[in-house]
Short mmCIF file of C-alpha atoms and ligand atoms in Angstrom, two decimals:
data_model
loop_
_atom_site.label_atom_id
_atom_site.label_comp_id
_atom_site.label_asym_id
_atom_site.label_seq_id
_atom_site.Cartn_x
_atom_site.Cartn_y
_atom_site.Cartn_z
CA PRO Z 1 24.67 -84.87 -220.01
CA ALA Z 2 22.82 -87.65 -218.28
CA ALA Z 3 20.86 -85.99 -215.48
CA ASN Z 4 17.48 -84.26 -215.82
CA ILE Z 5 17.44 -83.00 -212.24
CA GLY Z 6 20.06 -82.24 -209.58
CA VAL Z 7 20.20 -81.92 -205.81
CA VAL Z 8 22.70 -79.76 -203.92
CA GLY Z 9 23.03 -80.53 -200.20
CA LEU Z 10 22.95 -84.18 -199.20
CA ALA Z 11 22.18 -84.07 -195.48
CA VAL Z 12 19.10 -85.98 -194.39
CA MET Z 13 16.53 -83.97 -196.39
CA GLY Z 14 18.56 -83.62 -199.59
CA SER Z 15 19.70 -87.25 -199.74
CA ASN Z 16 16.16 -88.52 -199.14
CA LEU Z 17 14.75 -86.19 -201.78
CA ALA Z 18 17.47 -87.32 -204.21
CA ARG Z 19 16.59 -90.97 -203.55
CA ASN Z 20 12.91 -90.20 -204.04
CA LEU Z 21 13.67 -88.50 -207.37
CA ALA Z 22 15.93 -91.35 -208.51
CA SER Z 23 13.25 -93.93 -207.70
CA ARG Z 24 10.87 -92.43 -210.28
CA GLU Z 25 10.82 -93.65 -213.84
CA GLY Z 26 12.76 -91.42 -216.20
CA ASN Z 27 14.82 -89.50 -213.64
CA THR Z 28 18.58 -89.43 -213.46
CA VAL Z 29 19.76 -87.32 -210.54
CA ALA Z 30 22.96 -85.29 -210.33
CA VAL Z 31 24.06 -85.01 -206.70
CA TYR Z 32 26.52 -82.61 -205.08
CA ASN Z 33 27.45 -81.80 -201.51
CA ARG Z 34 30.05 -79.32 -200.22
CA SER Z 35 31.85 -82.05 -198.27
CA ARG Z 36 32.58 -84.97 -200.51
CA SER Z 37 31.93 -87.66 -197.88
CA LYS Z 38 28.13 -87.28 -197.99
CA THR Z 39 28.11 -87.69 -201.77
CA ASP Z 40 30.31 -90.79 -201.60
CA GLU Z 41 28.14 -92.30 -198.89
CA LEU Z 42 24.88 -91.70 -200.73
CA VAL Z 43 26.16 -93.22 -203.96
CA ALA Z 44 27.79 -96.19 -202.20
CA GLU Z 45 24.73 -97.00 -200.09
CA HIS Z 46 22.28 -96.81 -202.96
CA PRO Z 47 23.69 -98.62 -205.97
CA GLU Z 48 20.11 -99.13 -207.19
CA ALA Z 49 19.63 -95.38 -207.74
CA GLU Z 50 20.51 -93.53 -210.95
CA PHE Z 51 22.86 -90.95 -209.43
CA VAL Z 52 25.48 -88.89 -211.21
CA PRO Z 53 27.84 -87.77 -208.43
CA ALA Z 54 29.58 -84.42 -208.88
CA PHE Z 55 32.48 -83.11 -206.82
CA SER Z 56 32.51 -79.51 -207.95
CA TYR Z 57 29.87 -77.04 -209.09
CA GLU Z 58 31.40 -77.22 -212.60
CA GLU Z 59 30.98 -81.00 -212.73
CA PHE Z 60 27.47 -80.64 -211.37
CA ALA Z 61 26.52 -78.14 -214.13
CA ALA Z 62 28.13 -80.28 -216.81
CA SER Z 63 26.12 -83.34 -215.78
CA LEU Z 64 22.72 -81.62 -216.17
CA GLN Z 65 20.54 -81.40 -219.28
CA LYS Z 66 19.24 -77.95 -220.23
CA PRO Z 67 17.40 -76.13 -218.91
CA ARG Z 68 19.41 -77.23 -215.88
CA THR Z 69 17.16 -77.86 -212.93
CA ALA Z 70 18.62 -78.07 -209.42
CA ILE Z 71 17.03 -78.33 -205.99
CA ILE Z 72 19.03 -76.82 -203.13
CA MET Z 73 18.55 -78.54 -199.74
CA VAL Z 74 21.00 -76.81 -197.42
CA LYS Z 75 20.70 -74.87 -194.20
CA ALA Z 76 18.46 -71.83 -194.61
CA GLY Z 77 20.06 -68.36 -194.56
CA GLY Z 78 23.70 -67.72 -195.54
CA PRO Z 79 24.41 -71.25 -196.84
CA THR Z 80 21.46 -70.98 -199.24
CA ASP Z 81 22.75 -67.64 -200.60
CA ALA Z 82 26.22 -69.12 -201.01
CA VAL Z 83 24.94 -72.08 -203.02
CA ILE Z 84 22.74 -69.88 -205.22
CA ASP Z 85 25.76 -67.69 -206.04
CA SER Z 86 27.88 -70.74 -206.87
CA LEU Z 87 25.20 -72.18 -209.14
CA MET Z 88 24.78 -68.90 -211.01
CA ASP Z 89 28.53 -68.94 -211.72
CA VAL Z 90 28.25 -72.25 -213.58
CA PHE Z 91 24.65 -72.25 -214.89
CA GLU Z 92 23.27 -70.41 -217.95
CA PRO Z 93 20.29 -68.07 -218.33
CA GLY Z 94 17.02 -70.02 -218.46
CA ASP Z 95 18.24 -72.64 -215.98
CA ILE Z 96 16.10 -73.28 -212.91
CA ILE Z 97 17.34 -72.96 -209.33
CA ILE Z 98 14.99 -74.28 -206.64
CA ASP Z 99 15.43 -73.60 -202.94
CA GLY Z 100 13.75 -76.46 -201.05
CA GLY Z 101 14.95 -75.33 -197.61
CA ASN Z 102 12.90 -73.66 -194.91
CA SER Z 103 13.65 -70.13 -196.07
CA LEU Z 104 11.85 -67.06 -194.83
CA PHE Z 105 9.55 -65.89 -197.64
CA THR Z 106 10.97 -62.37 -197.65
CA ASP Z 107 14.43 -63.86 -198.35
CA THR Z 108 12.84 -65.78 -201.22
CA ILE Z 109 11.31 -62.60 -202.65
CA ARG Z 110 14.74 -60.93 -202.50
CA ARG Z 111 16.55 -63.92 -204.04
CA GLU Z 112 13.99 -64.41 -206.79
CA LYS Z 113 14.45 -60.81 -207.90
CA ALA Z 114 18.25 -61.00 -207.84
CA VAL Z 115 18.36 -64.35 -209.63
CA ARG Z 116 15.78 -63.27 -212.26
CA GLU Z 117 17.79 -60.12 -212.99
CA ARG Z 118 20.67 -62.39 -214.02
CA GLY Z 119 18.38 -64.35 -216.37
CA PHE Z 120 17.81 -67.48 -214.29
CA ASN Z 121 14.54 -68.89 -212.98
CA PHE Z 122 14.23 -69.11 -209.22
CA VAL Z 123 11.70 -71.21 -207.34
CA GLY Z 124 11.24 -71.05 -203.56
CA MET Z 125 9.71 -74.35 -202.55
CA GLY Z 126 8.20 -75.32 -199.20
CA VAL Z 127 8.77 -79.00 -198.43
CA SER Z 128 6.78 -80.63 -195.66
CA GLY Z 129 6.79 -84.12 -194.25
CA GLY Z 130 10.20 -84.33 -192.63
CA GLU Z 131 12.71 -87.02 -193.54
CA GLU Z 132 10.15 -89.67 -194.31
CA GLY Z 133 8.12 -87.32 -196.48
CA ALA Z 134 11.19 -86.35 -198.49
CA LEU Z 135 11.91 -90.01 -199.16
CA LEU Z 136 8.43 -91.39 -199.77
CA GLY Z 137 6.41 -88.38 -200.89
CA PRO Z 138 6.31 -84.89 -199.39
CA SER Z 139 3.77 -82.12 -199.74
CA LEU Z 140 5.43 -79.57 -202.02
CA MET Z 141 4.70 -75.83 -202.13
CA PRO Z 142 6.69 -74.30 -205.00
CA GLY Z 143 6.52 -70.58 -205.78
CA GLY Z 144 8.17 -69.04 -208.83
CA PRO Z 145 7.82 -68.07 -212.48
CA ASP Z 146 5.38 -69.88 -214.79
CA GLU Z 147 8.25 -70.67 -217.19
CA ALA Z 148 9.97 -72.82 -214.53
CA TRP Z 149 6.78 -74.70 -213.78
CA VAL Z 150 6.70 -76.20 -217.31
CA THR Z 151 9.89 -78.19 -216.67
CA LEU Z 152 9.50 -78.58 -212.94
CA GLY Z 153 5.80 -79.45 -212.68
CA PRO Z 154 6.03 -83.03 -214.01
CA ILE Z 155 9.14 -83.81 -211.94
CA LEU Z 156 7.52 -82.55 -208.72
CA ARG Z 157 4.26 -84.31 -209.45
CA SER Z 158 6.20 -87.56 -209.77
CA ILE Z 159 7.77 -87.36 -206.29
CA ALA Z 160 5.00 -85.74 -204.22
CA ALA Z 161 2.68 -87.60 -201.86
CA VAL Z 162 -0.62 -88.63 -203.41
CA ALA Z 163 -3.93 -87.91 -201.70
CA GLU Z 164 -7.18 -89.16 -203.21
CA GLY Z 165 -5.41 -89.73 -206.51
CA GLU Z 166 -3.98 -86.21 -206.72
CA PRO Z 167 -0.28 -85.36 -206.25
CA CYS Z 168 0.26 -83.04 -203.26
CA VAL Z 169 1.89 -80.23 -205.21
CA THR Z 170 0.60 -77.12 -206.91
CA HIS Z 171 2.23 -74.02 -208.37
CA VAL Z 172 1.38 -71.86 -205.37
CA GLY Z 173 2.18 -68.47 -206.89
CA HIS Z 174 5.12 -66.25 -207.73
CA ASP Z 175 8.39 -65.62 -205.85
CA GLY Z 176 7.87 -66.03 -202.08
CA ALA Z 177 4.34 -67.51 -202.27
CA GLY Z 178 5.47 -71.11 -201.73
CA HIS Z 179 7.62 -70.38 -198.71
CA PHE Z 180 4.87 -68.14 -197.31
CA VAL Z 181 2.34 -70.97 -197.53
CA LYS Z 182 4.85 -73.40 -195.98
CA MET Z 183 5.36 -70.94 -193.12
CA VAL Z 184 1.61 -70.77 -192.44
CA HIS Z 185 1.44 -74.59 -192.67
CA ASN Z 186 3.95 -74.74 -189.83
CA GLY Z 187 2.01 -72.14 -187.83
CA ILE Z 188 -1.17 -74.21 -188.17
CA GLU Z 189 0.88 -77.25 -187.13
CA TYR Z 190 1.85 -75.42 -183.90
CA ALA Z 191 -1.81 -74.61 -183.17
CA ASP Z 192 -2.97 -78.15 -183.91
CA MET Z 193 -0.29 -79.63 -181.63
CA GLN Z 194 -1.10 -77.23 -178.79
CA LEU Z 195 -4.83 -77.99 -179.04
CA ILE Z 196 -4.14 -81.72 -178.87
CA ALA Z 197 -1.84 -81.17 -175.88
CA GLU Z 198 -4.54 -79.16 -174.08
CA ALA Z 199 -7.09 -81.90 -174.78
CA TYR Z 200 -4.72 -84.53 -173.34
CA ASP Z 201 -4.04 -82.41 -170.23
CA LEU Z 202 -7.73 -81.85 -169.51
CA ILE Z 203 -8.57 -85.53 -169.92
CA ARG Z 204 -5.67 -86.64 -167.79
CA ARG Z 205 -6.38 -84.21 -164.98
CA GLY Z 206 -10.16 -84.55 -165.16
CA THR Z 207 -10.48 -88.33 -165.44
CA GLY Z 208 -7.25 -89.63 -163.95
CA LYS Z 209 -6.80 -91.92 -166.96
CA SER Z 210 -3.26 -93.12 -167.69
CA PRO Z 211 -1.40 -92.04 -170.83
CA ALA Z 212 -1.96 -95.50 -172.32
CA GLU Z 213 -5.70 -95.20 -171.69
CA ILE Z 214 -5.71 -91.74 -173.23
CA ALA Z 215 -3.86 -93.23 -176.21
CA ASP Z 216 -6.95 -95.37 -176.74
CA VAL Z 217 -9.11 -92.24 -176.68
CA PHE Z 218 -6.96 -90.62 -179.39
CA ALA Z 219 -6.93 -93.82 -181.45
CA GLU Z 220 -10.73 -93.79 -181.27
CA TRP Z 221 -10.86 -90.11 -182.27
CA ASN Z 222 -8.64 -90.96 -185.21
CA ARG Z 223 -11.50 -93.01 -186.64
CA GLY Z 224 -13.82 -89.98 -186.78
CA GLU Z 225 -13.85 -86.40 -188.02
CA LEU Z 226 -10.55 -85.66 -186.22
CA GLU Z 227 -8.69 -88.28 -188.27
CA SER Z 228 -5.21 -86.90 -188.89
CA TYR Z 229 -1.52 -87.67 -188.72
CA LEU Z 230 -1.06 -85.57 -185.56
CA ILE Z 231 -3.87 -87.39 -183.69
CA GLU Z 232 -2.43 -90.72 -184.85
CA ILE Z 233 1.10 -89.98 -183.61
CA THR Z 234 -0.29 -88.56 -180.36
CA ALA Z 235 -1.71 -92.00 -179.58
CA GLU Z 236 1.66 -93.57 -180.41
CA VAL Z 237 3.57 -91.17 -178.17
CA LEU Z 238 1.13 -91.61 -175.25
CA ARG Z 239 1.36 -95.40 -175.52
CA GLN Z 240 5.14 -95.43 -175.37
CA THR Z 241 6.71 -96.81 -172.17
CA ASP Z 242 10.18 -95.69 -171.13
CA ALA Z 243 12.51 -98.70 -171.16
CA ALA Z 244 14.73 -97.35 -168.37
CA THR Z 245 12.05 -96.56 -165.78
CA GLY Z 246 8.95 -98.41 -166.92
CA GLN Z 247 7.09 -95.08 -166.73
CA PRO Z 248 5.01 -93.66 -169.58
CA LEU Z 249 7.52 -91.86 -171.81
CA VAL Z 250 5.44 -88.66 -171.65
CA ASP Z 251 6.05 -88.56 -167.88
CA VAL Z 252 9.83 -88.68 -168.13
CA VAL Z 253 10.23 -86.12 -170.93
CA VAL Z 254 11.07 -82.60 -169.72
CA ASP Z 255 7.98 -80.41 -170.23
CA GLU Z 256 9.73 -77.60 -172.12
CA ALA Z 257 8.73 -77.38 -175.80
CA GLY Z 258 11.34 -76.45 -178.38
CA ALA Z 259 10.78 -74.51 -181.57
CA LYS Z 260 12.78 -73.80 -184.70
CA GLY Z 261 11.15 -70.44 -185.37
CA THR Z 262 8.63 -70.99 -188.13
CA GLY Z 263 5.71 -70.54 -185.70
CA ALA Z 264 7.22 -67.23 -184.60
CA TRP Z 265 7.60 -66.18 -188.28
CA THR Z 266 3.94 -66.94 -188.88
CA VAL Z 267 2.91 -64.77 -185.94
CA GLN Z 268 5.34 -61.94 -186.74
CA THR Z 269 4.08 -61.87 -190.32
CA ALA Z 270 0.45 -61.95 -189.16
CA LEU Z 271 1.13 -58.96 -186.90
CA ASP Z 272 2.57 -57.06 -189.87
CA LEU Z 273 -0.44 -57.97 -191.99
CA GLY Z 274 -2.91 -57.19 -189.19
CA VAL Z 275 -4.39 -60.71 -189.29
CA PRO Z 276 -5.53 -62.19 -185.96
CA VAL Z 277 -4.01 -65.67 -185.79
CA SER Z 278 -4.64 -66.01 -182.07
CA GLY Z 279 -4.57 -69.82 -182.06
CA ILE Z 280 -1.14 -69.93 -183.69
CA ALA Z 281 0.12 -67.10 -181.47
CA GLU Z 282 -1.07 -68.78 -178.26
CA ALA Z 283 0.50 -72.05 -179.36
CA THR Z 284 3.80 -70.30 -180.01
CA PHE Z 285 3.66 -68.44 -176.69
CA ALA Z 286 2.68 -71.63 -174.83
CA ARG Z 287 5.94 -73.19 -176.06
CA SER Z 288 7.84 -70.10 -174.86
CA LEU Z 289 6.17 -70.19 -171.44
CA SER Z 290 6.97 -73.89 -171.05
CA SER Z 291 10.65 -73.29 -171.68
CA HIS Z 292 11.06 -70.45 -169.15
CA ARG Z 293 12.00 -72.83 -166.39
CA GLU Z 294 13.33 -70.16 -164.01
CA GLN Z 295 10.04 -68.23 -164.18
CA ARG Z 296 8.00 -71.39 -163.67
CA ASP Z 297 10.15 -72.32 -160.66
CA VAL Z 298 9.41 -69.07 -158.84
CA SER Z 299 5.72 -69.14 -159.79
CA GLY Z 300 4.72 -72.56 -158.45
CA GLY Z 301 3.35 -71.06 -155.23
CA LEU Z 302 0.96 -68.58 -156.89
CA PRO Z 303 -2.59 -68.87 -155.52
CA GLY Z 304 -5.14 -70.91 -157.46
CA PRO Z 305 -7.07 -74.18 -157.46
CA ALA Z 306 -5.13 -77.20 -156.19
CA GLU Z 307 -3.68 -79.33 -158.99
CA ASP Z 308 -5.43 -82.51 -157.87
CA ALA Z 309 -8.78 -80.96 -156.90
CA PHE Z 310 -10.36 -81.41 -160.32
CA THR Z 311 -12.30 -84.57 -161.17
CA VAL Z 312 -15.22 -85.06 -163.48
CA ALA Z 313 -18.23 -87.19 -162.57
CA ASP Z 314 -18.78 -88.72 -166.00
CA ALA Z 315 -15.48 -89.41 -167.76
CA ASP Z 316 -16.98 -90.48 -171.08
CA ALA Z 317 -19.23 -87.44 -171.34
CA PHE Z 318 -16.31 -85.17 -170.45
CA ILE Z 319 -14.06 -86.78 -173.06
CA GLU Z 320 -16.74 -86.20 -175.71
CA GLN Z 321 -16.96 -82.54 -174.67
CA VAL Z 322 -13.18 -82.21 -175.00
CA ARG Z 323 -13.35 -83.79 -178.45
CA LEU Z 324 -15.93 -81.26 -179.57
CA ALA Z 325 -13.95 -78.36 -178.10
CA LEU Z 326 -10.86 -79.62 -179.91
CA TYR Z 327 -12.70 -79.85 -183.21
CA ALA Z 328 -14.21 -76.38 -182.90
CA SER Z 329 -10.87 -74.82 -181.92
CA LYS Z 330 -9.19 -76.62 -184.80
CA ILE Z 331 -11.69 -75.11 -187.25
CA VAL Z 332 -10.80 -71.67 -185.86
CA ALA Z 333 -7.04 -72.28 -186.11
CA TYR Z 334 -7.25 -73.37 -189.76
CA SER Z 335 -9.62 -70.52 -190.59
CA GLN Z 336 -7.10 -68.08 -189.14
CA GLY Z 337 -4.25 -69.68 -191.07
CA PHE Z 338 -6.12 -69.46 -194.38
CA ASP Z 339 -6.96 -65.86 -193.52
CA GLU Z 340 -3.24 -65.15 -193.23
CA ILE Z 341 -2.60 -66.72 -196.64
CA ARG Z 342 -5.37 -64.58 -198.16
CA ALA Z 343 -3.91 -61.45 -196.59
CA GLY Z 344 -0.37 -62.37 -197.67
CA ALA Z 345 -1.53 -62.94 -201.24
CA ALA Z 346 -3.22 -59.52 -201.28
CA GLN Z 347 -0.17 -57.80 -199.79
CA TYR Z 348 2.44 -59.41 -202.05
CA GLY Z 349 0.39 -59.64 -205.24
CA TRP Z 350 0.13 -63.43 -205.40
CA THR Z 351 -2.79 -65.33 -206.89
CA ILE Z 352 -3.19 -68.25 -204.51
CA ASP Z 353 -5.90 -70.88 -204.94
CA LEU Z 354 -6.84 -71.61 -201.32
CA GLY Z 355 -8.74 -74.75 -202.30
CA ALA Z 356 -5.62 -76.10 -204.02
CA ILE Z 357 -3.58 -75.39 -200.87
CA SER Z 358 -5.99 -77.41 -198.73
CA ARG Z 359 -5.76 -80.27 -201.25
CA ILE Z 360 -1.95 -80.43 -201.31
CA TRP Z 361 -1.94 -80.58 -197.49
CA ARG Z 362 -4.05 -83.75 -197.49
CA GLY Z 363 -0.98 -85.95 -197.95
CA GLY Z 364 2.72 -85.95 -197.13
CA CYS Z 365 2.74 -83.10 -194.64
CA ILE Z 366 2.49 -82.94 -190.87
CA ILE Z 367 -1.01 -81.43 -190.77
CA ARG Z 368 -2.49 -83.96 -193.19
CA ALA Z 369 -6.04 -84.71 -192.12
CA GLN Z 370 -9.48 -85.77 -193.29
CA PHE Z 371 -10.63 -82.34 -192.29
CA LEU Z 372 -8.74 -80.75 -195.22
CA ASN Z 373 -11.30 -82.30 -197.58
CA ARG Z 374 -13.95 -80.18 -195.87
CA ILE Z 375 -11.80 -77.07 -196.44
CA ALA Z 376 -11.35 -78.04 -200.08
CA ASP Z 377 -15.14 -78.44 -200.40
CA ALA Z 378 -15.69 -75.02 -198.82
CA TYR Z 379 -13.39 -73.26 -201.30
CA ALA Z 380 -14.75 -75.28 -204.23
CA ALA Z 381 -18.22 -73.97 -203.38
CA GLU Z 382 -17.01 -70.41 -202.78
CA PRO Z 383 -13.45 -69.62 -203.89
CA GLU Z 384 -13.53 -66.09 -202.43
CA LEU Z 385 -14.95 -67.17 -199.06
CA PRO Z 386 -13.88 -64.32 -196.74
CA VAL Z 387 -13.94 -66.36 -193.51
CA LEU Z 388 -13.41 -70.10 -193.85
CA LEU Z 389 -15.37 -70.97 -190.73
CA THR Z 390 -18.52 -69.43 -192.18
CA ALA Z 391 -18.76 -72.21 -194.79
CA PRO Z 392 -21.97 -74.22 -194.20
CA TYR Z 393 -20.23 -77.41 -193.11
CA PHE Z 394 -18.21 -75.59 -190.47
CA VAL Z 395 -21.18 -73.54 -189.28
CA GLU Z 396 -22.99 -76.82 -188.67
CA ALA Z 397 -19.98 -78.34 -186.89
CA LEU Z 398 -19.47 -75.24 -184.73
CA GLY Z 399 -23.17 -75.29 -183.87
CA ARG Z 400 -22.84 -78.89 -182.73
CA ALA Z 401 -19.68 -78.19 -180.71
CA GLN Z 402 -20.80 -74.87 -179.19
CA ASP Z 403 -22.08 -75.87 -175.77
CA ALA Z 404 -19.32 -78.36 -175.11
CA TRP Z 405 -16.67 -75.87 -176.23
CA ARG Z 406 -17.93 -73.20 -173.82
CA ASP Z 407 -18.26 -75.72 -170.98
CA ILE Z 408 -14.72 -76.95 -171.49
CA VAL Z 409 -13.21 -73.46 -171.54
CA ALA Z 410 -15.20 -72.52 -168.42
CA THR Z 411 -14.27 -75.79 -166.69
CA ALA Z 412 -10.59 -75.34 -167.50
CA ALA Z 413 -10.64 -71.78 -166.14
CA ALA Z 414 -12.44 -72.86 -162.94
CA ALA Z 415 -10.04 -75.76 -162.41
CA GLY Z 416 -6.95 -73.65 -163.09
CA ILE Z 417 -5.87 -75.74 -166.06
CA PRO Z 418 -4.20 -73.60 -168.74
CA SER Z 419 -6.01 -73.87 -172.08
CA PRO Z 420 -4.69 -70.87 -174.04
CA ALA Z 421 -5.48 -72.26 -177.49
CA PHE Z 422 -8.97 -73.53 -176.60
CA SER Z 423 -9.95 -70.30 -174.90
CA SER Z 424 -8.40 -67.88 -177.40
CA SER Z 425 -10.11 -69.74 -180.25
CA LEU Z 426 -13.45 -69.32 -178.54
CA ALA Z 427 -12.77 -65.63 -177.86
CA TYR Z 428 -11.89 -65.13 -181.55
CA TYR Z 429 -15.09 -66.89 -182.58
CA ASP Z 430 -17.22 -64.74 -180.29
CA GLY Z 431 -15.37 -61.64 -181.46
CA LEU Z 432 -16.26 -62.42 -185.07
CA ARG Z 433 -19.91 -63.07 -184.15
CA ALA Z 434 -20.42 -59.96 -182.06
CA ARG Z 435 -22.73 -57.33 -183.56
CA ARG Z 436 -21.02 -54.61 -181.52
CA LEU Z 437 -17.48 -54.74 -180.15
CA PRO Z 438 -16.03 -52.55 -177.41
CA ALA Z 439 -13.69 -51.25 -180.12
CA ALA Z 440 -16.02 -48.24 -180.11
CA LEU Z 441 -14.81 -47.39 -176.61
CA ILE Z 442 -11.20 -47.79 -177.72
CA GLN Z 443 -11.84 -45.28 -180.50
CA GLY Z 444 -13.20 -42.90 -177.86
CA GLN Z 445 -10.10 -43.35 -175.72
CA ARG Z 446 -7.81 -42.84 -178.69
CA ASP Z 447 -9.64 -39.70 -179.65
CA PHE Z 448 -9.43 -38.47 -176.04
CA PHE Z 449 -5.69 -38.77 -175.57
CA GLY Z 450 -4.43 -38.46 -179.11
CA ALA Z 451 -7.14 -36.78 -181.16
CA HIS Z 452 -7.03 -39.87 -183.35
CA THR Z 453 -10.67 -39.22 -184.48
CA TYR Z 454 -13.52 -41.68 -185.01
CA LYS Z 455 -16.27 -42.46 -187.47
CA ARG Z 456 -19.99 -42.39 -186.60
CA ILE Z 457 -22.56 -45.11 -187.28
CA ASP Z 458 -25.14 -42.58 -188.50
CA LYS Z 459 -23.31 -40.36 -190.99
CA PRO Z 460 -20.18 -40.33 -193.17
CA GLY Z 461 -17.05 -38.39 -192.27
CA THR Z 462 -14.42 -38.34 -189.56
CA PHE Z 463 -15.01 -36.71 -186.18
CA HIS Z 464 -13.21 -35.47 -183.11
CA THR Z 465 -14.61 -34.43 -179.75
CA LEU Z 466 -12.96 -31.37 -178.19
CA TRP Z 467 -12.27 -33.26 -174.96
CA SER Z 468 -10.17 -30.58 -173.26
CA ALA Z 469 -12.51 -27.72 -174.26
CA ASP Z 470 -16.29 -27.75 -174.29
CA ARG Z 471 -16.59 -31.37 -175.47
CA THR Z 472 -18.50 -30.51 -178.59
CA GLU Z 473 -17.89 -32.58 -181.69
CA VAL Z 474 -16.16 -31.22 -184.78
CA GLU Z 475 -15.67 -32.74 -188.19
CA ALA Z 476 -12.01 -33.59 -188.63
CA GLU Z 477 -9.57 -34.40 -191.37
CA ASP Z 478 -8.38 -37.99 -190.70
CA THR Z 479 -4.70 -37.17 -190.51
CA HIS Z 480 -3.64 -39.68 -187.86
P1 NBP V 1 20.78 -78.97 -192.65
O1 NBP V 1 19.80 -77.87 -192.49
O2 NBP V 1 21.36 -79.57 -191.42
O3 NBP V 1 21.95 -78.46 -193.60
C1 NBP V 1 23.08 -79.28 -193.86
C2 NBP V 1 23.48 -79.18 -195.30
O4 NBP V 1 23.81 -77.83 -195.64
C3 NBP V 1 24.72 -80.02 -195.60
O5 NBP V 1 24.56 -80.62 -196.86
C4 NBP V 1 25.80 -78.96 -195.61
O6 NBP V 1 26.94 -79.34 -196.34
C5 NBP V 1 25.09 -77.84 -196.29
N1 NBP V 1 25.79 -76.55 -196.21
C6 NBP V 1 25.99 -75.72 -195.15
BR1 NBP V 1 25.46 -76.08 -193.44
N2 NBP V 1 26.66 -74.60 -195.47
C7 NBP V 1 26.91 -74.71 -196.78
C8 NBP V 1 27.56 -73.86 -197.70
N3 NBP V 1 28.06 -72.67 -197.33
N4 NBP V 1 27.66 -74.29 -198.98
C9 NBP V 1 27.15 -75.47 -199.37
N5 NBP V 1 26.49 -76.30 -198.53
C10 NBP V 1 26.37 -75.93 -197.25
O7 NBP V 1 20.16 -80.16 -193.55
P2 NBP V 1 18.68 -80.81 -193.52
O8 NBP V 1 18.20 -81.08 -192.14
O9 NBP V 1 18.75 -81.92 -194.50
O10 NBP V 1 17.74 -79.65 -194.10
C11 NBP V 1 17.94 -79.06 -195.38
C12 NBP V 1 16.93 -77.96 -195.56
O11 NBP V 1 15.62 -78.52 -195.54
C13 NBP V 1 16.95 -76.90 -194.46
O12 NBP V 1 16.71 -75.63 -195.01
C14 NBP V 1 15.79 -77.31 -193.58
O13 NBP V 1 15.27 -76.22 -192.85
C15 NBP V 1 14.81 -77.82 -194.60
N6 NBP V 1 13.81 -78.74 -194.10
C16 NBP V 1 14.08 -79.66 -193.16
C17 NBP V 1 13.10 -80.53 -192.71
C18 NBP V 1 13.43 -81.58 -191.69
O14 NBP V 1 12.50 -82.28 -191.26
N7 NBP V 1 14.70 -81.74 -191.29
C19 NBP V 1 11.82 -80.47 -193.25
C20 NBP V 1 11.56 -79.55 -194.24
C21 NBP V 1 12.54 -78.68 -194.65
P3 NBP V 1 28.17 -80.08 -195.60
O15 NBP V 1 27.81 -81.53 -195.58
O16 NBP V 1 29.33 -79.80 -196.47
O17 NBP V 1 28.30 -79.49 -194.23
#
């Protein structure tokens, strides 16, 4: 057989990944798609590529060297299960099946177990970077058995994006670890985008600058500590003029944000794990709020500051304050995301190198940013760092941003400008810092209505106050 790697599913992601693979020295790529037309098209349009087209699963298996290694790039859910079943019918034990789709990590855990029980290796791989990433170099987050990594590692390293000389791929951990990390990547992406949107809104409403002028602000920011793909494309989007109306494009686009569900998965999973990812949650909810048009329509008359009443005296100083607030909130959002990965690893028994995750996100993926080098440094210095934002570099940055961050959140509240991600990030930060939290009162309330008991600061044990009797305290078994 001629091919050392195969791709099943030749829609936009699969065909681009297949072309990327074929463009690397030493690869010959078997390609298969359920409907023949996509296979024919790919092969016809790219005569330069070393493809071995297959038109049945049997042909596909026969064209692959052993251990057969195949990347599935089809719609997540049922289609992925169907393709896995078909491959197991024609593959042999020891062969490697990789799911490169956006699968939910719990599906990956289930599939890995089922596939392993039949003697195959299964790898659930997060792929980030969209169409262009797949073609030119994505960030890859594979999770699966060590045995598969021996064959797969060199192939993935050859096609991944490169950041600072290192390929953006690492063996994340076992079974669902790769898809879990990809999920959190997308959650952080939601938070980052929402924070940027809030910054834009505040600047526009506070300074009256046009979108094109604000594009210049973002382009300038992209030369400093905020340098990132998302800041860069924000400037591009803000600069775009609509050909039909001559208006800034951002003013003619309907202000209802869509979502494909990975942000919601990140939040649902965080709730199950008990990890506060408030920045990601607010970003996800902000998209939901924006798309409830009927609710927004009936709410326009609610009392509050007039929309045009807010102007700042010193535009440049205000813009710098917004920049600092954005940077501080971004540190919080990433810290929360890494916290979720830590908690997920503990819950599911994965060994995940958080520093390696920050390094593979420096290239290829949507959240690629300078800033990830600082995260990598933080974990290099202290691999078990319990709260990312307590690393010295971030403590210094948060100290610098402090006053501006608080001013901006207060200003936004006073002006009636929604800033859910800015303000929830600050509340999280202050919650972490607080020596005492009102959680003590909540424990009292819980004990009052449900005898849920509480612990004392001055002695061990579990206690309950006899609220409906003489209100004396008794030692209790913690049974609730
Ligand atoms: P789609 O998600 O649109 O899936 C289309 C592909 O699935 C086609 O090749 C189609 O074959 C195949 N397929 C379906 Br649908 N049902 C099938 C079945 N029962 N058996 C075999 N094949 C089946 O493609 P995509 O946008 O290229 O995305 C592929 C994966 O990559 C998805 O899981 C996606 O979430 C993930 N992803 C996408 C991006 C992105 O930016 N688009 C980024 C990262 C990850 P057909 O041609 O015969 O209908």
